[in-house]
PDB file of C-alpha atoms and ligand atoms in Angstrom:
ATOM      1  CA  MET H   1      -9.904   1.080 -16.129  1.00  0.00           C
ATOM      2  CA  GLY H   2      -8.370  -0.834 -19.067  1.00  0.00           C
ATOM      3  CA  CYS H   3      -5.571  -3.367 -18.610  1.00  0.00           C
ATOM      4  CA  ALA H   4      -2.955  -1.664 -20.801  1.00  0.00           C
ATOM      5  CA  VAL H   5      -0.717   0.799 -18.997  1.00  0.00           C
ATOM      6  CA  LYS H   6      -0.858   4.308 -20.441  1.00  0.00           C
ATOM      7  CA  ILE H   7       1.965   6.814 -20.657  1.00  0.00           C
ATOM      8  CA  ALA H   8       2.130  10.358 -22.003  1.00  0.00           C
ATOM      9  CA  LEU H   9       4.789  11.182 -24.584  1.00  0.00           C
ATOM     10  CA  ASP H  10       5.043  14.851 -25.607  1.00  0.00           C
ATOM     11  CA  GLY H  11       1.619  15.461 -24.095  1.00  0.00           C
ATOM     12  CA  GLU H  12      -0.145  12.669 -25.987  1.00  0.00           C
ATOM     13  CA  ILE H  13      -1.431   9.564 -24.231  1.00  0.00           C
ATOM     14  CA  PHE H  14      -0.346   6.179 -25.619  1.00  0.00           C
ATOM     15  CA  GLU H  15      -0.444   2.591 -24.500  1.00  0.00           C
ATOM     16  CA  LEU H  16       3.016   1.804 -23.157  1.00  0.00           C
ATOM     17  CA  GLU H  17       3.865  -0.688 -25.934  1.00  0.00           C
ATOM     18  CA  GLU H  18       2.912   1.779 -28.655  1.00  0.00           C
ATOM     19  CA  ALA H  19       5.132   4.699 -27.662  1.00  0.00           C
ATOM     20  CA  THR H  20       8.535   5.011 -29.332  1.00  0.00           C
ATOM     21  CA  LEU H  21      11.534   7.344 -29.122  1.00  0.00           C
ATOM     22  CA  ALA H  22      13.943   8.285 -31.920  1.00  0.00           C
ATOM     23  CA  VAL H  23      17.462   6.800 -31.907  1.00  0.00           C
ATOM     24  CA  SER H  24      18.823  10.367 -31.963  1.00  0.00           C
ATOM     25  CA  GLU H  25      17.043  11.146 -28.673  1.00  0.00           C
ATOM     26  CA  ARG H  26      19.598  12.998 -26.534  1.00  0.00           C
ATOM     27  CA  GLY H  27      18.338  11.516 -23.293  1.00  0.00           C
ATOM     28  CA  PHE H  28      19.210   8.066 -24.663  1.00  0.00           C
ATOM     29  CA  LEU H  29      22.512   9.101 -26.250  1.00  0.00           C
ATOM     30  CA  TYR H  30      23.897  11.496 -23.654  1.00  0.00           C
ATOM     31  CA  GLY H  31      21.704  11.436 -20.574  1.00  0.00           C
ATOM     32  CA  ASP H  32      20.818  15.000 -21.599  1.00  0.00           C
ATOM     33  CA  GLY H  33      17.785  15.542 -19.407  1.00  0.00           C
ATOM     34  CA  ILE H  34      16.197  15.808 -15.983  1.00  0.00           C
ATOM     35  CA  PHE H  35      13.364  14.076 -14.149  1.00  0.00           C
ATOM     36  CA  GLU H  36      11.078  14.224 -11.143  1.00  0.00           C
ATOM     37  CA  THR H  37       9.478  11.420  -9.150  1.00  0.00           C
ATOM     38  CA  ILE H  38       6.283  12.554  -7.492  1.00  0.00           C
ATOM     39  CA  ARG H  39       4.079  10.871  -4.915  1.00  0.00           C
ATOM     40  CA  LEU H  40       0.355  10.703  -5.658  1.00  0.00           C
ATOM     41  CA  TYR H  41      -2.228  10.547  -2.906  1.00  0.00           C
ATOM     42  CA  GLY H  42      -5.783   9.936  -4.075  1.00  0.00           C
ATOM     43  CA  GLY H  43      -4.801  10.860  -7.643  1.00  0.00           C
ATOM     44  CA  ARG H  44      -3.302  14.206  -6.591  1.00  0.00           C
ATOM     45  CA  ALA H  45       0.354  15.107  -7.045  1.00  0.00           C
ATOM     46  CA  PHE H  46       1.825  16.018  -3.644  1.00  0.00           C
ATOM     47  CA  GLY H  47       4.175  19.016  -3.569  1.00  0.00           C
ATOM     48  CA  ALA H  48       3.723  19.686  -7.286  1.00  0.00           C
ATOM     49  CA  GLU H  49       4.890  23.308  -6.908  1.00  0.00           C
ATOM     50  CA  ARG H  50       8.091  22.232  -5.188  1.00  0.00           C
ATOM     51  CA  HIS H  51       8.806  19.642  -7.882  1.00  0.00           C
ATOM     52  CA  LEU H  52       8.069  22.144 -10.637  1.00  0.00           C
ATOM     53  CA  SER H  53      10.333  24.720  -9.082  1.00  0.00           C
ATOM     54  CA  ARG H  54      13.235  22.225  -8.665  1.00  0.00           C
ATOM     55  CA  MET H  55      12.772  21.055 -12.251  1.00  0.00           C
ATOM     56  CA  THR H  56      12.680  24.650 -13.516  1.00  0.00           C
ATOM     57  CA  ARG H  57      15.868  25.489 -11.587  1.00  0.00           C
ATOM     58  CA  SER H  58      17.634  22.495 -13.141  1.00  0.00           C
ATOM     59  CA  ALA H  59      16.287  23.287 -16.611  1.00  0.00           C
ATOM     60  CA  LYS H  60      17.744  26.794 -16.304  1.00  0.00           C
ATOM     61  CA  PHE H  61      21.063  25.469 -15.020  1.00  0.00           C
ATOM     62  CA  LEU H  62      21.345  23.034 -17.951  1.00  0.00           C
ATOM     63  CA  SER H  63      19.821  25.396 -20.563  1.00  0.00           C
ATOM     64  CA  LEU H  64      16.980  22.969 -21.132  1.00  0.00           C
ATOM     65  CA  PRO H  65      13.518  24.241 -22.069  1.00  0.00           C
ATOM     66  CA  GLU H  66      11.525  24.946 -18.915  1.00  0.00           C
ATOM     67  CA  PRO H  67       8.937  22.299 -17.923  1.00  0.00           C
ATOM     68  CA  ASN H  68       5.286  23.070 -18.562  1.00  0.00           C
ATOM     69  CA  PRO H  69       3.186  22.908 -15.355  1.00  0.00           C
ATOM     70  CA  ASP H  70       0.623  20.901 -17.370  1.00  0.00           C
ATOM     71  CA  LEU H  71       2.953  17.904 -17.014  1.00  0.00           C
ATOM     72  CA  PHE H  72       1.751  17.590 -13.424  1.00  0.00           C
ATOM     73  CA  THR H  73      -1.905  17.624 -14.467  1.00  0.00           C
ATOM     74  CA  ILE H  74      -1.087  14.918 -17.021  1.00  0.00           C
ATOM     75  CA  ALA H  75       0.585  12.884 -14.252  1.00  0.00           C
ATOM     76  CA  GLU H  76      -2.595  13.101 -12.162  1.00  0.00           C
ATOM     77  CA  GLU H  77      -4.760  12.123 -15.121  1.00  0.00           C
ATOM     78  CA  LEU H  78      -2.514   9.154 -15.937  1.00  0.00           C
ATOM     79  CA  SER H  79      -2.545   7.994 -12.328  1.00  0.00           C
ATOM     80  CA  ARG H  80      -6.316   7.747 -12.551  1.00  0.00           C
ATOM     81  CA  LEU H  81      -6.241   6.014 -15.959  1.00  0.00           C
ATOM     82  CA  ASN H  82      -3.693   3.487 -14.683  1.00  0.00           C
ATOM     83  CA  GLY H  83      -5.292   2.949 -11.256  1.00  0.00           C
ATOM     84  CA  HIS H  84      -2.210   4.388  -9.530  1.00  0.00           C
ATOM     85  CA  HIS H  85      -4.122   6.932  -7.433  1.00  0.00           C
ATOM     86  CA  ASP H  86      -1.866   6.166  -4.498  1.00  0.00           C
ATOM     87  CA  GLY H  87       1.304   5.623  -6.437  1.00  0.00           C
ATOM     88  CA  ALA H  88       4.181   7.435  -8.068  1.00  0.00           C
ATOM     89  CA  ALA H  89       4.555   9.463 -11.240  1.00  0.00           C
ATOM     90  CA  ARG H  90       7.733  10.202 -13.117  1.00  0.00           C
ATOM     91  CA  ILE H  91       8.155  13.230 -15.359  1.00  0.00           C
ATOM     92  CA  THR H  92      11.178  13.097 -17.675  1.00  0.00           C
ATOM     93  CA  LEU H  93      12.291  16.035 -19.780  1.00  0.00           C
ATOM     94  CA  THR H  94      15.150  15.723 -22.275  1.00  0.00           C
ATOM     95  CA  ARG H  95      16.655  17.999 -24.885  1.00  0.00           C
ATOM     96  CA  GLY H  96      14.981  15.899 -27.573  1.00  0.00           C
ATOM     97  CA  ASN H  97      15.988  14.444 -30.914  1.00  0.00           C
ATOM     98  CA  ALA H  98      19.247  15.873 -32.231  1.00  0.00           C
ATOM     99  CA  ALA H  99      22.377  13.779 -31.895  1.00  0.00           C
ATOM    100  CA  ALA H 100      24.485  16.705 -33.142  1.00  0.00           C
ATOM    101  CA  PRO H 101      25.765  19.270 -32.608  1.00  0.00           C
ATOM    102  CA  LEU H 102      26.868  18.192 -29.172  1.00  0.00           C
ATOM    103  CA  ARG H 103      26.942  21.712 -27.739  1.00  0.00           C
ATOM    104  CA  PRO H 104      23.505  22.051 -26.121  1.00  0.00           C
ATOM    105  CA  ASP H 105      23.114  25.739 -26.882  1.00  0.00           C
ATOM    106  CA  GLN H 106      23.561  25.003 -30.584  1.00  0.00           C
ATOM    107  CA  SER H 107      21.200  22.022 -30.671  1.00  0.00           C
ATOM    108  CA  ALA H 108      17.959  22.692 -32.514  1.00  0.00           C
ATOM    109  CA  ALA H 109      16.179  19.924 -30.633  1.00  0.00           C
ATOM    110  CA  LYS H 110      12.665  20.330 -29.310  1.00  0.00           C
ATOM    111  CA  PRO H 111      12.303  18.778 -25.845  1.00  0.00           C
ATOM    112  CA  THR H 112      10.909  15.311 -25.287  1.00  0.00           C
ATOM    113  CA  THR H 113       8.604  14.892 -22.303  1.00  0.00           C
ATOM    114  CA  LEU H 114       7.533  11.574 -20.892  1.00  0.00           C
ATOM    115  CA  VAL H 115       5.093  11.018 -18.033  1.00  0.00           C
ATOM    116  CA  THR H 116       4.640   7.573 -16.501  1.00  0.00           C
ATOM    117  CA  THR H 117       2.986   6.281 -13.353  1.00  0.00           C
ATOM    118  CA  ARG H 118       3.529   3.195 -11.241  1.00  0.00           C
ATOM    119  CA  ALA H 119       2.296   1.532  -8.071  1.00  0.00           C
ATOM    120  CA  LEU H 120       4.123   2.095  -4.777  1.00  0.00           C
ATOM    121  CA  PRO H 121       6.940  -0.352  -4.016  1.00  0.00           C
ATOM    122  CA  PRO H 122       5.710  -3.545  -2.331  1.00  0.00           C
ATOM    123  CA  GLY H 123       6.217  -3.647   1.430  1.00  0.00           C
ATOM    124  CA  LEU H 124       6.499   0.138   1.748  1.00  0.00           C
ATOM    125  CA  GLU H 125       4.330   0.342   4.869  1.00  0.00           C
ATOM    126  CA  ALA H 126       6.353  -2.370   6.589  1.00  0.00           C
ATOM    127  CA  THR H 127       9.687  -0.661   5.872  1.00  0.00           C
ATOM    128  CA  GLN H 128       8.263   2.687   6.997  1.00  0.00           C
ATOM    129  CA  HIS H 129       7.295   1.006  10.239  1.00  0.00           C
ATOM    130  CA  ASP H 130      10.324  -1.220  10.884  1.00  0.00           C
ATOM    131  CA  GLY H 131      13.073   0.725   9.130  1.00  0.00           C
ATOM    132  CA  VAL H 132      15.888  -0.344   6.823  1.00  0.00           C
ATOM    133  CA  PRO H 133      19.561  -1.224   7.343  1.00  0.00           C
ATOM    134  CA  GLY H 134      22.198   1.000   5.718  1.00  0.00           C
ATOM    135  CA  ARG H 135      25.556   0.058   4.208  1.00  0.00           C
ATOM    136  CA  THR H 136      28.394   2.365   3.216  1.00  0.00           C
ATOM    137  CA  LEU H 137      30.206   1.628  -0.033  1.00  0.00           C
ATOM    138  CA  PRO H 138      33.919   0.822  -0.325  1.00  0.00           C
ATOM    139  CA  TYR H 139      34.338   3.805  -2.673  1.00  0.00           C
ATOM    140  CA  PRO H 140      33.102   7.440  -2.794  1.00  0.00           C
ATOM    141  CA  LEU H 141      30.362   8.439  -5.215  1.00  0.00           C
ATOM    142  CA  ARG H 142      30.224  12.155  -4.512  1.00  0.00           C
ATOM    143  CA  ALA H 143      32.766  14.954  -4.380  1.00  0.00           C
ATOM    144  CA  GLU H 144      32.309  18.135  -2.423  1.00  0.00           C
ATOM    145  CA  GLY H 145      31.073  21.288  -4.143  1.00  0.00           C
ATOM    146  CA  LEU H 146      30.208  19.926  -7.596  1.00  0.00           C
ATOM    147  CA  ALA H 147      27.102  21.809  -8.742  1.00  0.00           C
ATOM    148  CA  LEU H 148      25.819  19.130 -11.137  1.00  0.00           C
ATOM    149  CA  GLN H 149      25.276  16.723  -8.215  1.00  0.00           C
ATOM    150  CA  ASN H 150      22.528  19.046  -6.937  1.00  0.00           C
ATOM    151  CA  HIS H 151      20.361  18.395 -10.007  1.00  0.00           C
ATOM    152  CA  LYS H 152      18.085  15.427 -10.646  1.00  0.00           C
ATOM    153  CA  THR H 153      19.520  14.449 -14.016  1.00  0.00           C
ATOM    154  CA  ILE H 154      18.736  11.236 -15.828  1.00  0.00           C
ATOM    155  CA  ASN H 155      22.375  10.176 -15.406  1.00  0.00           C
ATOM    156  CA  TYR H 156      21.531   7.673 -12.691  1.00  0.00           C
ATOM    157  CA  LEU H 157      24.568   5.398 -12.877  1.00  0.00           C
ATOM    158  CA  PRO H 158      26.067   6.349  -9.472  1.00  0.00           C
ATOM    159  CA  SER H 159      22.848   5.272  -7.737  1.00  0.00           C
ATOM    160  CA  LEU H 160      22.567   2.103  -9.832  1.00  0.00           C
ATOM    161  CA  LEU H 161      26.159   1.177  -9.035  1.00  0.00           C
ATOM    162  CA  ALA H 162      25.551   1.804  -5.332  1.00  0.00           C
ATOM    163  CA  LEU H 163      22.446  -0.384  -5.363  1.00  0.00           C
ATOM    164  CA  ARG H 164      24.382  -3.170  -7.090  1.00  0.00           C
ATOM    165  CA  ASP H 165      27.123  -3.082  -4.489  1.00  0.00           C
ATOM    166  CA  VAL H 166      25.191  -3.531  -1.244  1.00  0.00           C
ATOM    167  CA  PRO H 167      23.468  -6.736  -0.111  1.00  0.00           C
ATOM    168  CA  ALA H 168      19.815  -7.020  -1.200  1.00  0.00           C
ATOM    169  CA  GLY H 169      17.494  -5.285   1.264  1.00  0.00           C
ATOM    170  CA  GLU H 170      20.164  -2.842   2.467  1.00  0.00           C
ATOM    171  CA  THR H 171      20.255   0.854   1.573  1.00  0.00           C
ATOM    172  CA  PRO H 172      23.507   2.236   0.146  1.00  0.00           C
ATOM    173  CA  ILE H 173      24.872   5.184   2.132  1.00  0.00           C
ATOM    174  CA  ILE H 174      27.031   7.369  -0.092  1.00  0.00           C
ATOM    175  CA  GLU H 175      30.164   9.187   1.044  1.00  0.00           C
ATOM    176  CA  THR H 176      32.230  11.930  -0.585  1.00  0.00           C
ATOM    177  CA  THR H 177      35.847  11.744  -1.704  1.00  0.00           C
ATOM    178  CA  GLY H 178      36.569  13.639   1.550  1.00  0.00           C
ATOM    179  CA  GLY H 179      34.979  10.833   3.616  1.00  0.00           C
ATOM    180  CA  ASN H 180      31.860  12.801   4.572  1.00  0.00           C
ATOM    181  CA  LEU H 181      28.302  11.522   4.458  1.00  0.00           C
ATOM    182  CA  SER H 182      26.329  12.690   1.432  1.00  0.00           C
ATOM    183  CA  GLU H 183      22.996  10.878   1.096  1.00  0.00           C
ATOM    184  CA  ALA H 184      21.595   7.463   0.213  1.00  0.00           C
ATOM    185  CA  ALA H 185      21.293   6.074  -3.329  1.00  0.00           C
ATOM    186  CA  THR H 186      17.753   7.350  -3.840  1.00  0.00           C
ATOM    187  CA  SER H 187      17.023   9.302  -0.681  1.00  0.00           C
ATOM    188  CA  ASN H 188      18.384  11.946   1.675  1.00  0.00           C
ATOM    189  CA  LEU H 189      19.862  11.145   5.045  1.00  0.00           C
ATOM    190  CA  PHE H 190      19.043  12.554   8.487  1.00  0.00           C
ATOM    191  CA  TRP H 191      20.082  11.698  12.024  1.00  0.00           C
ATOM    192  CA  VAL H 192      19.217  12.960  15.481  1.00  0.00           C
ATOM    193  CA  LYS H 193      21.607  13.691  18.339  1.00  0.00           C
ATOM    194  CA  GLU H 194      20.314  15.163  21.578  1.00  0.00           C
ATOM    195  CA  ARG H 195      17.073  16.448  20.018  1.00  0.00           C
ATOM    196  CA  THR H 196      18.910  18.241  17.163  1.00  0.00           C
ATOM    197  CA  LEU H 197      18.325  17.065  13.618  1.00  0.00           C
ATOM    198  CA  TYR H 198      21.332  16.770  11.279  1.00  0.00           C
ATOM    199  CA  THR H 199      21.547  16.263   7.533  1.00  0.00           C
ATOM    200  CA  PRO H 200      24.498  16.481   5.109  1.00  0.00           C
ATOM    201  CA  SER H 201      24.664  19.913   3.508  1.00  0.00           C
ATOM    202  CA  LEU H 202      23.955  20.139  -0.217  1.00  0.00           C
ATOM    203  CA  SER H 203      27.629  20.927  -0.847  1.00  0.00           C
ATOM    204  CA  MET H 204      28.299  17.278   0.143  1.00  0.00           C
ATOM    205  CA  GLY H 205      26.680  16.324  -3.188  1.00  0.00           C
ATOM    206  CA  ALA H 206      23.234  15.574  -1.775  1.00  0.00           C
ATOM    207  CA  LEU H 207      20.242  16.134  -4.009  1.00  0.00           C
ATOM    208  CA  PRO H 208      18.020  18.984  -2.766  1.00  0.00           C
ATOM    209  CA  GLY H 209      15.230  16.488  -2.098  1.00  0.00           C
ATOM    210  CA  ILE H 210      11.646  17.672  -1.987  1.00  0.00           C
ATOM    211  CA  ALA H 211      11.109  15.425   1.032  1.00  0.00           C
ATOM    212  CA  ARG H 212      14.323  16.784   2.622  1.00  0.00           C
ATOM    213  CA  GLU H 213      13.024  20.335   2.198  1.00  0.00           C
ATOM    214  CA  LEU H 214       9.639  19.441   3.653  1.00  0.00           C
ATOM    215  CA  VAL H 215      11.115  17.561   6.623  1.00  0.00           C
ATOM    216  CA  ILE H 216      13.395  20.512   7.443  1.00  0.00           C
ATOM    217  CA  GLU H 217      10.322  22.777   7.449  1.00  0.00           C
ATOM    218  CA  LEU H 218       8.231  20.356   9.535  1.00  0.00           C
ATOM    219  CA  ALA H 219      11.059  19.991  12.066  1.00  0.00           C
ATOM    220  CA  ALA H 220      11.469  23.762  12.324  1.00  0.00           C
ATOM    221  CA  GLU H 221       7.701  24.156  12.864  1.00  0.00           C
ATOM    222  CA  ALA H 222       7.977  21.591  15.684  1.00  0.00           C
ATOM    223  CA  SER H 223      10.783  23.746  17.206  1.00  0.00           C
ATOM    224  CA  VAL H 224      13.446  21.154  16.428  1.00  0.00           C
ATOM    225  CA  GLU H 225      16.803  22.667  15.505  1.00  0.00           C
ATOM    226  CA  VAL H 226      18.085  21.495  12.105  1.00  0.00           C
ATOM    227  CA  CYS H 227      21.779  21.629  11.139  1.00  0.00           C
ATOM    228  CA  GLU H 228      23.140  21.023   7.642  1.00  0.00           C
ATOM    229  CA  VAL H 229      26.628  19.637   8.176  1.00  0.00           C
ATOM    230  CA  ALA H 230      29.779  17.950   6.858  1.00  0.00           C
ATOM    231  CA  LYS H 231      30.193  14.831   9.031  1.00  0.00           C
ATOM    232  CA  THR H 232      31.686  11.376   8.665  1.00  0.00           C
ATOM    233  CA  LYS H 233      29.883   8.112   9.286  1.00  0.00           C
ATOM    234  CA  SER H 234      30.886   8.072  12.965  1.00  0.00           C
ATOM    235  CA  ALA H 235      28.252  10.801  13.526  1.00  0.00           C
ATOM    236  CA  LEU H 236      25.626   8.425  12.188  1.00  0.00           C
ATOM    237  CA  LEU H 237      26.934   5.511  14.262  1.00  0.00           C
ATOM    238  CA  ASN H 238      26.731   7.699  17.391  1.00  0.00           C
ATOM    239  CA  ALA H 239      23.271   9.076  16.602  1.00  0.00           C
ATOM    240  CA  ASP H 240      20.192   8.643  18.796  1.00  0.00           C
ATOM    241  CA  GLU H 241      18.086   7.888  15.707  1.00  0.00           C
ATOM    242  CA  ALA H 242      18.310   8.182  11.928  1.00  0.00           C
ATOM    243  CA  PHE H 243      16.032   8.161   8.920  1.00  0.00           C
ATOM    244  CA  LEU H 244      15.877   8.524   5.137  1.00  0.00           C
ATOM    245  CA  THR H 245      13.557  10.702   3.091  1.00  0.00           C
ATOM    246  CA  ASN H 246      12.272  10.813  -0.431  1.00  0.00           C
ATOM    247  CA  SER H 247       8.939  11.626  -2.026  1.00  0.00           C
ATOM    248  CA  ILE H 248       7.903   7.969  -2.162  1.00  0.00           C
ATOM    249  CA  ILE H 249       9.217   6.530   1.117  1.00  0.00           C
ATOM    250  CA  GLU H 250       8.387   9.789   2.954  1.00  0.00           C
ATOM    251  CA  VAL H 251      10.204   9.357   6.302  1.00  0.00           C
ATOM    252  CA  THR H 252      11.654   5.845   6.689  1.00  0.00           C
ATOM    253  CA  PRO H 253      13.741   4.868   9.732  1.00  0.00           C
ATOM    254  CA  LEU H 254      17.388   3.869   9.237  1.00  0.00           C
ATOM    255  CA  THR H 255      18.086   1.315  11.933  1.00  0.00           C
ATOM    256  CA  SER H 256      21.684   0.203  11.387  1.00  0.00           C
ATOM    257  CA  LEU H 257      24.866   1.046   9.527  1.00  0.00           C
ATOM    258  CA  ASP H 258      27.357  -1.546   8.312  1.00  0.00           C
ATOM    259  CA  GLY H 259      25.803  -4.158  10.579  1.00  0.00           C
ATOM    260  CA  GLU H 260      25.930  -1.948  13.717  1.00  0.00           C
ATOM    261  CA  GLU H 261      22.661  -0.806  15.240  1.00  0.00           C
ATOM    262  CA  ILE H 262      22.026   2.949  15.368  1.00  0.00           C
ATOM    263  CA  ALA H 263      21.200   3.547  19.073  1.00  0.00           C
ATOM    264  CA  THR H 264      18.951   0.590  19.970  1.00  0.00           C
ATOM    265  CA  GLY H 265      18.123  -0.201  16.351  1.00  0.00           C
ATOM    266  CA  VAL H 266      14.504   0.793  16.945  1.00  0.00           C
ATOM    267  CA  PRO H 267      12.896   3.771  15.125  1.00  0.00           C
ATOM    268  CA  GLY H 268      13.147   6.821  17.379  1.00  0.00           C
ATOM    269  CA  PRO H 269      10.563   9.337  18.662  1.00  0.00           C
ATOM    270  CA  LEU H 270      11.544  12.233  16.384  1.00  0.00           C
ATOM    271  CA  THR H 271      11.371   9.909  13.360  1.00  0.00           C
ATOM    272  CA  ARG H 272       7.870   8.889  14.425  1.00  0.00           C
ATOM    273  CA  LEU H 273       6.871  12.522  15.024  1.00  0.00           C
ATOM    274  CA  LEU H 274       8.049  13.544  11.548  1.00  0.00           C
ATOM    275  CA  GLN H 275       6.171  10.611   9.987  1.00  0.00           C
ATOM    276  CA  GLU H 276       3.047  11.860  11.739  1.00  0.00           C
ATOM    277  CA  LEU H 277       3.647  15.487  10.697  1.00  0.00           C
ATOM    278  CA  TRP H 278       4.151  14.371   7.072  1.00  0.00           C
ATOM    279  CA  HIS H 279       0.861  12.496   7.212  1.00  0.00           C
ATOM    280  CA  LYS H 280      -0.912  15.600   8.579  1.00  0.00           C
ATOM    281  CA  LYS H 281       0.625  17.777   5.875  1.00  0.00           C
ATOM    282  CA  VAL H 282      -0.743  15.426   3.193  1.00  0.00           C
ATOM    283  CA  VAL H 283      -4.182  15.559   4.761  1.00  0.00           C
ATOM    284  CA  LYS H 284      -3.981  19.366   4.901  1.00  0.00           C
ATOM    285  CA  ASP H 285      -2.746  19.826   1.317  1.00  0.00           C
ATOM    286  CA  ILE H 286      -4.609  17.003  -0.443  1.00  0.00           C
ATOM    287  CA  GLY H 287      -7.650  16.658   1.814  1.00  0.00           C
ATOM    288  CA  GLY H 288      -6.945  13.015   2.695  1.00  0.00           C
ATOM    289  CA  TYR H 289      -4.258  10.356   2.823  1.00  0.00           C
ATOM    290  CA  GLY H 290      -5.213   8.011  -0.006  1.00  0.00           C
ATOM    291  CA  SER H 291      -8.752   7.773  -1.317  1.00  0.00           C
ATOM    292  CA  PRO H 292     -11.476   5.284  -2.185  1.00  0.00           C
ATOM    293  CA  GLY H 293     -10.425   5.916  -5.821  1.00  0.00           C
ATOM    294  CA  SER H 294      -7.244   3.960  -5.101  1.00  0.00           C
ATOM    295  CA  LYS H 295      -9.239   0.727  -4.970  1.00  0.00           C
ATOM    296  CA  ASP H 296     -10.491   1.136  -8.570  1.00  0.00           C
TER     297      ASP H 296
HETATM  298  C1  PLP E 301      20.102  10.544  -5.231  1.00  0.00           C
HETATM  299  C2  PLP E 301      18.811  10.989  -4.610  1.00  0.00           C
HETATM  300  N1  PLP E 301      18.836  11.687  -3.470  1.00  0.00           N
HETATM  301  C3  PLP E 301      17.702  12.100  -2.877  1.00  0.00           C
HETATM  302  C4  PLP E 301      16.457  11.802  -3.414  1.00  0.00           C
HETATM  303  C5  PLP E 301      15.195  12.293  -2.733  1.00  0.00           C
HETATM  304  O1  PLP E 301      14.546  13.234  -3.529  1.00  0.00           O
HETATM  305  P1  PLP E 301      13.029  13.650  -3.299  1.00  0.00           P
HETATM  306  O2  PLP E 301      12.882  13.953  -1.855  1.00  0.00           O
HETATM  307  O3  PLP E 301      12.853  14.830  -4.152  1.00  0.00           O
HETATM  308  O4  PLP E 301      12.185  12.476  -3.713  1.00  0.00           O
HETATM  309  C6  PLP E 301      16.386  11.073  -4.602  1.00  0.00           C
HETATM  310  C7  PLP E 301      15.083  10.752  -5.178  1.00  0.00           C
HETATM  311  O5  PLP E 301      14.947   9.920  -6.029  1.00  0.00           O
HETATM  312  C8  PLP E 301      17.588  10.660  -5.216  1.00  0.00           C
HETATM  313  O6  PLP E 301      17.566   9.968  -6.356  1.00  0.00           O
END
C-alpha cells in the first residue's frame, strides 16, 4: 500500500491531492446531489444493495441520473488500496458541472461521482460498549411530512448545526417543529419500553437509515414488536433502554438525555441482543467480521 490516499472521481482513480472539481459543479454551488456512507468489513461493502436502492430512489425523486452499481465495486477496491478494509466509504453523486440553467430538468450536466474511503472513527468500540449521552437542541431541525428530509442529500447543514450546538462528546437529538422526536444528527433513534421497540416514523423527518431498516428486520426476526411512532422526548426519558443506529456505529447505546440517565444509564439487554444479531448478520453476509487484510 502506498502512502498517498486514493479517491475515485468519475470512475478514475487519483491521488487525493490531484483530483479537482470545476467551479460550476452543482454539488458545490447548490448542494445538488446525494450521497451514501457505507461500512466496509474486510474490504467488502455491507448492505450494498440496500444503499444502492436508497440512492436510486433518491436519484429518481430528484431527477438525478441513477447511480451505477459499479460505484460500490470501486468503493471496495479503494478500501483495499487505502488500507481501509474495515472502514467507511462515501459515494457522492451530483448533477455535475452546469451552473445554469437552475432548473434541474433543463440542465445539460453530466453527473459527477466521487468515491472516498476513510478509517473508522477513533474509539468506536468503546462507545459501542459504553454508550453515548444525548442532548436535545433548543430549536427544531425537522418538520413533519416534508419529503425531502427522507433523502440523503449533500445539504448537511442541519446536522452540522446540531453538532455545533451540543457539548463535545454528546449526540444531538433532533426534534420536529411539533415537538416530536425525529432522529439524531447522523443516526436514527430507537428506544425500548416493556420489550417493545420504538422509533420515530419517517414522517417525523427521519432519514430511512440502512441500519434502521436492518435493525427493524432483526428485531422482527427475534419476535420483538417494532412500532414507528410520533412521540415527544418524555417517551425517551421514560424508556427502559435506548440506542442509535447508522451504518458506521451499527447499534450504539444511548445512555442519557439532557443530563438525565435513561433507565439506569447502562446499555440494556435488547440493545446488546441487537448488537449481537448485527454482528451475526455481517458474518453471514460477508463471511467474517473484519479480516486479516485490515492489518495491511
Ligand atoms: C441524518 C441522518 N440520519 C440517519 C442516518 C443513518 O443512516 P444509515 O443507517 O443509512 O447509515 C444518517 C447517516 O449518516 C444521517 O446522516
